[in-house]
Tab-separated table of N, CA, C and O in Angstrom:
chain	number	residue	atom	x	y	z
W	256	MET	N	-3.309	-1.211	-71.779
W	256	MET	CA	-4.177	-1.217	-72.937
W	256	MET	C	-4.959	0.093	-72.943
W	256	MET	O	-5.517	0.493	-71.932
W	257	LEU	N	-4.988	0.745	-74.098
W	257	LEU	CA	-5.730	1.989	-74.248
W	257	LEU	C	-6.976	1.717	-75.074
W	257	LEU	O	-6.917	1.020	-76.085
W	258	HIS	N	-8.104	2.256	-74.631
W	258	HIS	CA	-9.377	2.100	-75.327
W	258	HIS	C	-9.800	3.473	-75.840
W	258	HIS	O	-9.923	4.426	-75.059
W	259	SER	N	-9.993	3.560	-77.160
W	259	SER	CA	-10.335	4.832	-77.785
W	259	SER	C	-11.098	4.574	-79.073
W	259	SER	O	-10.637	3.799	-79.913
W	260	GLY	N	-12.230	5.221	-79.223
W	260	GLY	CA	-12.985	5.110	-80.461
W	260	GLY	C	-13.319	3.687	-80.869
W	260	GLY	O	-13.285	3.363	-82.046
W	261	GLY	N	-13.594	2.829	-79.903
W	261	GLY	CA	-13.930	1.443	-80.210
W	261	GLY	C	-12.735	0.559	-80.500
W	261	GLY	O	-12.898	-0.615	-80.811
W	262	GLU	N	-11.529	1.108	-80.428
W	262	GLU	CA	-10.313	0.325	-80.656
W	262	GLU	C	-9.567	0.112	-79.346
W	262	GLU	O	-9.636	0.928	-78.444
W	263	ASN	N	-8.830	-1.000	-79.278
W	263	ASN	CA	-7.978	-1.306	-78.133
W	263	ASN	C	-6.551	-1.438	-78.643
W	263	ASN	O	-6.300	-2.218	-79.560
W	264	VAL	N	-5.626	-0.669	-78.069
W	264	VAL	CA	-4.228	-0.721	-78.504
W	264	VAL	C	-3.316	-0.782	-77.282
W	264	VAL	O	-3.639	-0.267	-76.222
W	265	HIS	N	-2.177	-1.428	-77.471
W	265	HIS	CA	-1.179	-1.484	-76.405
W	265	HIS	C	-0.468	-0.145	-76.301
W	265	HIS	O	-0.233	0.514	-77.313
W	266	VAL	N	-0.143	0.241	-75.077
W	266	VAL	CA	0.597	1.478	-74.843
W	266	VAL	C	1.807	1.179	-73.976
W	266	VAL	O	1.850	0.178	-73.260
W	267	GLN	N	2.761	2.062	-74.057
W	267	GLN	CA	3.928	1.997	-73.178
W	267	GLN	C	3.971	3.304	-72.397
W	267	GLN	O	3.885	4.391	-72.981
W	268	PHE	N	4.069	3.190	-71.074
W	268	PHE	CA	4.189	4.373	-70.232
W	268	PHE	C	5.644	4.841	-70.248
W	268	PHE	O	6.558	4.035	-70.091
W	269	HIS	N	5.845	6.145	-70.413
W	269	HIS	CA	7.184	6.718	-70.319
W	269	HIS	C	7.347	7.478	-69.007
W	269	HIS	O	8.414	7.455	-68.416
W	270	ASP	N	6.309	8.160	-68.607
W	270	ASP	CA	6.293	8.891	-67.338
W	270	ASP	C	4.893	8.794	-66.769
W	270	ASP	O	3.921	8.737	-67.510
W	271	ILE	N	4.824	8.814	-65.445
W	271	ILE	CA	3.520	8.860	-64.788
W	271	ILE	C	3.656	9.741	-63.561
W	271	ILE	O	4.682	9.705	-62.879
W	272	SER	N	2.652	10.571	-63.312
W	272	SER	CA	2.657	11.454	-62.151
W	272	SER	C	1.284	11.407	-61.501
W	272	SER	O	0.400	10.676	-61.955
W	273	GLN	N	1.094	12.200	-60.474
W	273	GLN	CA	-0.191	12.229	-59.795
W	273	GLN	C	-1.291	12.769	-60.709
W	273	GLN	O	-2.446	12.390	-60.566
W	274	GLN	N	-0.930	13.634	-61.655
W	274	GLN	CA	-1.928	14.281	-62.506
W	274	GLN	C	-2.047	13.676	-63.904
W	274	GLN	O	-3.044	13.901	-64.580
W	275	GLY	N	-1.027	12.958	-64.367
W	275	GLY	CA	-1.094	12.469	-65.738
W	275	GLY	C	0.054	11.562	-66.103
W	275	GLY	O	0.799	11.094	-65.247
W	276	ALA	N	0.208	11.331	-67.410
W	276	ALA	CA	1.228	10.406	-67.890
W	276	ALA	C	1.630	10.767	-69.315
W	276	ALA	O	0.891	11.425	-70.042
W	277	CYS	N	2.798	10.292	-69.686
W	277	CYS	CA	3.256	10.331	-71.066
W	277	CYS	C	3.252	8.892	-71.540
W	277	CYS	O	3.831	8.019	-70.892
W	278	ILE	N	2.556	8.655	-72.644
W	278	ILE	CA	2.461	7.296	-73.192
W	278	ILE	C	2.931	7.288	-74.635
W	278	ILE	O	3.059	8.332	-75.263
W	279	GLU	N	3.159	6.087	-75.131
W	279	GLU	CA	3.471	5.894	-76.541
W	279	GLU	C	2.529	4.825	-77.070
W	279	GLU	O	2.366	3.776	-76.451
W	280	CYS	N	1.894	5.116	-78.205
W	280	CYS	CA	1.020	4.126	-78.848
W	280	CYS	C	0.956	4.403	-80.341
W	280	CYS	O	1.247	5.508	-80.794
W	281	GLU	N	0.593	3.375	-81.095
W	281	GLU	CA	0.544	3.488	-82.554
W	281	GLU	C	-0.715	4.191	-83.052
W	281	GLU	O	-0.730	4.729	-84.147
W	282	LYS	N	-1.773	4.190	-82.255
W	282	LYS	CA	-3.028	4.828	-82.664
W	282	LYS	C	-2.884	6.341	-82.623
W	282	LYS	O	-2.279	6.890	-81.722
W	283	TRP	N	-3.419	7.007	-83.612
W	283	TRP	CA	-3.448	8.470	-83.624
W	283	TRP	C	-4.580	8.924	-82.718
W	283	TRP	O	-5.728	8.493	-82.870
W	284	LEU	N	-4.259	9.772	-81.746
W	284	LEU	CA	-5.243	10.298	-80.809
W	284	LEU	C	-5.421	11.793	-81.045
W	284	LEU	O	-4.495	12.476	-81.492
W	285	MET	N	-6.595	12.301	-80.721
W	285	MET	CA	-6.886	13.722	-80.867
W	285	MET	C	-6.673	14.447	-79.542
W	285	MET	O	-6.935	13.881	-78.478
W	286	VAL	N	-6.226	15.684	-79.611
W	286	VAL	CA	-6.117	16.513	-78.412
W	286	VAL	C	-7.522	16.679	-77.835
W	286	VAL	O	-8.488	16.846	-78.582
W	287	HIS	N	-7.642	16.581	-76.534
W	287	HIS	CA	-8.891	16.660	-75.756
W	287	HIS	C	-9.721	15.375	-75.826
W	287	HIS	O	-10.807	15.314	-75.261
W	288	GLU	N	-9.225	14.344	-76.507
W	288	GLU	CA	-9.952	13.080	-76.584
W	288	GLU	C	-9.918	12.378	-75.228
W	288	GLU	O	-8.889	12.326	-74.565
W	289	LEU	N	-11.046	11.836	-74.821
W	289	LEU	CA	-11.137	11.061	-73.587
W	289	LEU	C	-10.802	9.612	-73.899
W	289	LEU	O	-11.371	9.028	-74.817
W	290	VAL	N	-9.854	9.042	-73.149
W	290	VAL	CA	-9.442	7.659	-73.351
W	290	VAL	C	-9.520	6.906	-72.028
W	290	VAL	O	-9.531	7.508	-70.954
W	291	ARG	N	-9.572	5.585	-72.128
W	291	ARG	CA	-9.548	4.734	-70.938
W	291	ARG	C	-8.296	3.876	-71.002
W	291	ARG	O	-7.960	3.315	-72.044
W	292	LEU	N	-7.598	3.779	-69.878
W	292	LEU	CA	-6.391	2.957	-69.770
W	292	LEU	C	-6.654	1.826	-68.801
W	292	LEU	O	-7.100	2.046	-67.677
W	293	ASP	N	-6.355	0.604	-69.237
W	293	ASP	CA	-6.444	-0.574	-68.376
W	293	ASP	C	-5.033	-1.114	-68.199
W	293	ASP	O	-4.391	-1.499	-69.173
W	294	THR	N	-4.552	-1.110	-66.951
W	294	THR	CA	-3.187	-1.544	-66.675
W	294	THR	C	-3.113	-2.963	-66.124
W	294	THR	O	-2.037	-3.548	-66.102
W	295	GLY	N	-4.226	-3.468	-65.620
W	295	GLY	CA	-4.210	-4.793	-65.009
W	295	GLY	C	-3.785	-4.778	-63.551
W	295	GLY	O	-3.815	-5.808	-62.898
W	296	VAL	N	-3.388	-3.609	-63.041
W	296	VAL	CA	-2.967	-3.527	-61.637
W	296	VAL	C	-3.858	-2.589	-60.824
W	296	VAL	O	-3.649	-2.412	-59.644
W	297	MET	N	-4.855	-1.983	-61.485
W	297	MET	CA	-5.749	-1.058	-60.788
W	297	MET	C	-7.032	-0.907	-61.593
W	297	MET	O	-7.178	-1.467	-62.676
W	298	GLU	N	-7.940	-0.128	-61.055
W	298	GLU	CA	-9.176	0.178	-61.768
W	298	GLU	C	-8.842	0.944	-63.048
W	298	GLU	O	-7.787	1.588	-63.126
W	299	PRO	N	-9.713	0.899	-64.045
W	299	PRO	CA	-9.444	1.659	-65.268
W	299	PRO	C	-9.234	3.145	-64.985
W	299	PRO	O	-9.856	3.712	-64.095
W	300	LEU	N	-8.326	3.741	-65.736
W	300	LEU	CA	-8.037	5.174	-65.627
W	300	LEU	C	-8.667	5.896	-66.809
W	300	LEU	O	-8.587	5.418	-67.942
W	301	TYR	N	-9.260	7.029	-66.551
W	301	TYR	CA	-9.783	7.869	-67.624
W	301	TYR	C	-8.914	9.111	-67.696
W	301	TYR	O	-8.549	9.692	-66.671
W	302	ALA	N	-8.565	9.490	-68.917
W	302	ALA	CA	-7.675	10.627	-69.104
W	302	ALA	C	-8.019	11.335	-70.407
W	302	ALA	O	-8.619	10.742	-71.310
W	303	LYS	N	-7.614	12.594	-70.493
W	303	LYS	CA	-7.763	13.359	-71.729
W	303	LYS	C	-6.396	13.632	-72.314
W	303	LYS	O	-5.422	13.878	-71.582
W	304	VAL	N	-6.328	13.598	-73.630
W	304	VAL	CA	-5.085	13.895	-74.336
W	304	VAL	C	-4.860	15.407	-74.270
W	304	VAL	O	-5.728	16.184	-74.653
W	305	ARG	N	-3.683	15.811	-73.768
W	305	ARG	CA	-3.356	17.233	-73.658
W	305	ARG	C	-2.404	17.686	-74.752
W	305	ARG	O	-2.422	18.812	-75.182
W	306	TRP	N	-1.509	16.811	-75.164
W	306	TRP	CA	-0.592	17.138	-76.259
W	306	TRP	C	-0.254	15.862	-77.010
W	306	TRP	O	-0.444	14.767	-76.505
W	307	ARG	N	0.229	16.046	-78.229
W	307	ARG	CA	0.604	14.876	-79.021
W	307	ARG	C	1.797	15.198	-79.895
W	307	ARG	O	1.971	16.316	-80.364
W	308	ASN	N	2.633	14.198	-80.019
W	308	ASN	CA	3.769	14.196	-80.927
W	308	ASN	C	3.914	12.729	-81.318
W	308	ASN	O	4.785	12.035	-80.812
W	309	HIS	N	2.987	12.295	-82.167
W	309	HIS	CA	2.838	10.866	-82.474
W	309	HIS	C	4.192	10.200	-82.700
W	309	HIS	O	5.012	10.735	-83.410
W	310	PRO	N	4.453	9.112	-82.013
W	310	PRO	CA	3.553	8.225	-81.275
W	310	PRO	C	3.460	8.527	-79.774
W	310	PRO	O	2.883	7.747	-79.035
W	311	ARG	N	4.013	9.654	-79.312
W	311	ARG	CA	3.930	9.993	-77.883
W	311	ARG	C	2.796	10.973	-77.626
W	311	ARG	O	2.550	11.868	-78.427
W	312	TYR	N	2.157	10.765	-76.458
W	312	TYR	CA	1.019	11.593	-76.073
W	312	TYR	C	1.101	11.938	-74.592
W	312	TYR	O	1.502	11.107	-73.779
W	313	GLY	N	0.689	13.151	-74.257
W	313	GLY	CA	0.587	13.572	-72.868
W	313	GLY	C	-0.865	13.494	-72.435
W	313	GLY	O	-1.759	14.007	-73.114
W	314	LEU	N	-1.096	12.816	-71.323
W	314	LEU	CA	-2.447	12.635	-70.803
W	314	LEU	C	-2.596	13.309	-69.454
W	314	LEU	O	-1.650	13.339	-68.666
W	315	VAL	N	-3.778	13.833	-69.174
W	315	VAL	CA	-4.102	14.331	-67.842
W	315	VAL	C	-5.255	13.469	-67.325
W	315	VAL	O	-6.245	13.249	-68.024
W	316	PHE	N	-5.078	12.929	-66.116
W	316	PHE	CA	-6.064	12.039	-65.534
W	316	PHE	C	-7.324	12.805	-65.119
W	316	PHE	O	-7.235	13.939	-64.662
W	317	GLU	N	-8.470	12.163	-65.256
W	317	GLU	CA	-9.731	12.754	-64.805
W	317	GLU	C	-9.755	12.838	-63.277
W	317	GLU	O	-10.361	13.739	-62.720
W	318	GLN	N	-9.108	11.874	-62.617
W	318	GLN	CA	-9.024	11.864	-61.156
W	318	GLN	C	-7.555	11.730	-60.782
W	318	GLN	O	-6.893	10.782	-61.211
W	319	THR	N	-7.050	12.665	-59.993
W	319	THR	CA	-5.634	12.630	-59.612
W	319	THR	C	-5.403	11.596	-58.507
W	319	THR	O	-6.345	11.126	-57.868
W	320	PHE	N	-4.127	11.258	-58.320
W	320	PHE	CA	-3.735	10.265	-57.323
W	320	PHE	C	-3.073	10.918	-56.128
W	320	PHE	O	-2.371	11.922	-56.270
W	321	LYS	N	-3.255	10.301	-54.966
W	321	LYS	CA	-2.451	10.662	-53.800
W	321	LYS	C	-1.084	10.036	-54.022
W	321	LYS	O	-0.935	9.073	-54.785
W	322	LEU	N	-0.068	10.564	-53.374
W	322	LEU	CA	1.297	10.095	-53.577
W	322	LEU	C	1.451	8.611	-53.253
W	322	LEU	O	2.100	7.875	-53.999
W	323	ASP	N	0.828	8.135	-52.165
W	323	ASP	CA	0.946	6.712	-51.823
W	323	ASP	C	0.242	5.823	-52.855
W	323	ASP	O	0.714	4.731	-53.166
W	324	GLU	N	-0.865	6.302	-53.428
W	324	GLU	CA	-1.538	5.548	-54.490
W	324	GLU	C	-0.649	5.448	-55.728
W	324	GLU	O	-0.547	4.394	-56.340
W	325	LEU	N	-0.008	6.556	-56.060
W	325	LEU	CA	0.871	6.576	-57.220
W	325	LEU	C	2.025	5.594	-57.046
W	325	LEU	O	2.374	4.873	-57.974
W	326	ALA	N	2.601	5.548	-55.848
W	326	ALA	CA	3.703	4.613	-55.585
W	326	ALA	C	3.231	3.169	-55.745
W	326	ALA	O	3.917	2.348	-56.355
W	327	ARG	N	2.055	2.860	-55.236
W	327	ARG	CA	1.502	1.503	-55.336
W	327	ARG	C	1.215	1.128	-56.787
W	327	ARG	O	1.468	0.009	-57.219
W	328	ILE	N	0.752	2.076	-57.565
W	328	ILE	CA	0.408	1.834	-58.965
W	328	ILE	C	1.651	1.719	-59.834
W	328	ILE	O	1.751	0.846	-60.698
W	329	SER	N	2.603	2.595	-59.621
W	329	SER	CA	3.754	2.664	-60.525
W	329	SER	C	4.750	1.529	-60.314
W	329	SER	O	5.448	1.152	-61.254
W	330	ALA	N	4.822	0.956	-59.134
W	330	ALA	CA	5.792	-0.110	-58.878
W	330	ALA	C	5.616	-1.291	-59.829
W	330	ALA	O	6.585	-1.713	-60.472
W	331	PRO	N	4.419	-1.858	-59.988
W	331	PRO	CA	4.273	-2.978	-60.934
W	331	PRO	C	4.549	-2.567	-62.382
W	331	PRO	O	5.091	-3.352	-63.159
W	332	LEU	N	4.198	-1.337	-62.747
W	332	LEU	CA	4.462	-0.864	-64.111
W	332	LEU	C	5.961	-0.765	-64.358
W	332	LEU	O	6.462	-1.148	-65.412
W	333	GLN	N	6.702	-0.244	-63.373
W	333	GLN	CA	8.149	-0.118	-63.507
W	333	GLN	C	8.808	-1.486	-63.559
W	333	GLN	O	9.745	-1.701	-64.324
W	334	LEU	N	8.332	-2.427	-62.758
W	334	LEU	CA	8.885	-3.775	-62.754
W	334	LEU	C	8.682	-4.435	-64.123
W	334	LEU	O	9.605	-5.017	-64.680
W	335	GLY	N	7.481	-4.307	-64.673
W	335	GLY	CA	7.207	-4.868	-65.992
W	335	GLY	C	8.103	-4.274	-67.057
W	335	GLY	O	8.642	-4.979	-67.919
W	336	GLN	N	8.321	-2.969	-67.002
W	336	GLN	CA	9.182	-2.306	-67.976
W	336	GLN	C	10.624	-2.754	-67.800
W	336	GLN	O	11.332	-2.998	-68.774
W	337	ALA	N	11.090	-2.900	-66.568
W	337	ALA	CA	12.460	-3.335	-66.307
W	337	ALA	C	12.680	-4.764	-66.822
W	337	ALA	O	13.725	-5.068	-67.409
W	338	LEU	N	11.706	-5.638	-66.620
W	338	LEU	CA	11.822	-7.023	-67.103
W	338	LEU	C	11.849	-7.068	-68.630
W	338	LEU	O	12.626	-7.823	-69.223
W	339	THR	N	11.029	-6.254	-69.269
W	339	THR	CA	11.011	-6.198	-70.737
W	339	THR	C	12.356	-5.710	-71.264
W	339	THR	O	12.914	-6.275	-72.209
W	340	GLU	N	12.897	-4.681	-70.649
W	340	GLU	CA	14.184	-4.136	-71.085
W	340	GLU	C	15.311	-5.145	-70.861
W	340	GLU	O	16.196	-5.299	-71.701
W	341	ALA	N	15.281	-5.858	-69.743
W	341	ALA	CA	16.300	-6.876	-69.466
W	341	ALA	C	16.234	-8.006	-70.495
W	341	ALA	O	17.263	-8.497	-70.960
W	342	ALA	N	15.027	-8.399	-70.877
W	342	ALA	CA	14.868	-9.454	-71.884
W	342	ALA	C	15.404	-9.000	-73.237
W	342	ALA	O	16.062	-9.762	-73.948
W	343	ARG	N	15.144	-7.736	-73.594
W	343	ARG	CA	15.670	-7.201	-74.861
W	343	ARG	C	17.190	-7.183	-74.857
W	343	ARG	O	17.827	-7.549	-75.839
W	344	GLN	N	17.767	-6.758	-73.743
W	344	GLN	CA	19.228	-6.692	-73.634
W	344	GLN	C	19.825	-8.096	-73.710
W	344	GLN	O	20.827	-8.312	-74.390
W	345	ALA	N	19.214	-9.063	-73.050
W	345	ALA	CA	19.712	-10.443	-73.085
W	345	ALA	C	19.633	-10.999	-74.507
W	345	ALA	O	20.553	-11.687	-74.957
W	346	ALA	N	18.567	-10.683	-75.224
W	346	ALA	CA	18.426	-11.155	-76.606
W	346	ALA	C	19.492	-10.533	-77.508
W	346	ALA	O	20.058	-11.215	-78.365
W	347	ARG	N	19.791	-9.254	-77.293
W	347	ARG	CA	20.842	-8.600	-78.082
W	347	ARG	C	22.196	-9.240	-77.799
W	347	ARG	O	22.975	-9.487	-78.709
W	348	GLN	N	22.471	-9.506	-76.535
W	348	GLN	CA	23.754	-10.083	-76.149
W	348	GLN	C	23.882	-11.520	-76.649
W	348	GLN	O	24.952	-11.971	-76.996
W	349	ALA	N	22.773	-12.248	-76.680
W	349	ALA	CA	22.817	-13.643	-77.162
W	349	ALA	C	23.162	-13.688	-78.641
W	349	ALA	O	23.742	-14.658	-79.107
W	350	GLY	N	22.842	-12.649	-79.359
W	350	GLY	CA	23.135	-12.592	-80.785
W	350	GLY	C	24.552	-12.177	-81.093
W	350	GLY	O	25.017	-12.286	-82.225
W	351	ARG	N	25.299	-11.701	-80.095
W	351	ARG	CA	26.684	-11.283	-80.292
W	351	ARG	C	27.649	-12.396	-79.945
W	351	ARG	O	27.457	-13.096	-78.961
W	352	PRO	N	28.704	-12.542	-80.711
W	352	PRO	CA	29.720	-13.538	-80.331
W	352	PRO	C	30.462	-13.096	-79.078
W	352	PRO	O	30.674	-11.913	-78.867
W	353	GLY	N	30.830	-14.057	-78.249
W	353	GLY	CA	31.552	-13.754	-77.017
W	353	GLY	C	33.031	-13.550	-77.303
W	353	GLY	O	33.498	-13.680	-78.420
W	354	LYS	N	33.783	-13.239	-76.259
W	354	LYS	CA	35.226	-13.056	-76.402
W	354	LYS	C	35.892	-14.338	-76.860
W	354	LYS	O	35.570	-15.410	-76.378
W	355	GLY	N	36.798	-14.203	-77.800
W	355	GLY	CA	37.550	-15.354	-78.269
W	355	GLY	C	36.806	-16.211	-79.270
W	355	GLY	O	37.322	-17.197	-79.746
W	356	GLN	N	35.552	-15.842	-79.574
W	356	GLN	CA	34.783	-16.596	-80.558
W	356	GLN	C	34.818	-15.862	-81.891
W	356	GLN	O	34.825	-14.639	-81.928
W	357	PRO	N	34.847	-16.595	-82.962
W	357	PRO	CA	34.843	-15.908	-84.241
W	357	PRO	C	33.542	-15.158	-84.457
W	357	PRO	O	32.493	-15.575	-84.002
W	358	GLY	N	33.610	-14.040	-85.115
W	358	GLY	CA	32.406	-13.268	-85.294
W	358	GLY	C	32.239	-12.877	-86.659
W	358	GLY	O	31.658	-12.224	-87.277
């Protein structure tokens, strides 16, 4: 969840590193804007927008991570993304007729 200008919006992480992240969200953000990210797996993260190509944004964290911290943080995020993608794929496949079935 991203908090900006009194609004709360869902975000999707595309990349995360020790210094920052690439996210996707529907809210228009300004370059140099300070935002707060709540992931549910760690303390809130504060970051500034460095670049934008709506709906994707590049963020730089106010406080960088050690490599072991990043591994601990990113594992639950990656698992959540993998489960979401697997559910989408299963839903697509459920909508397709199987072999030998009329379509």
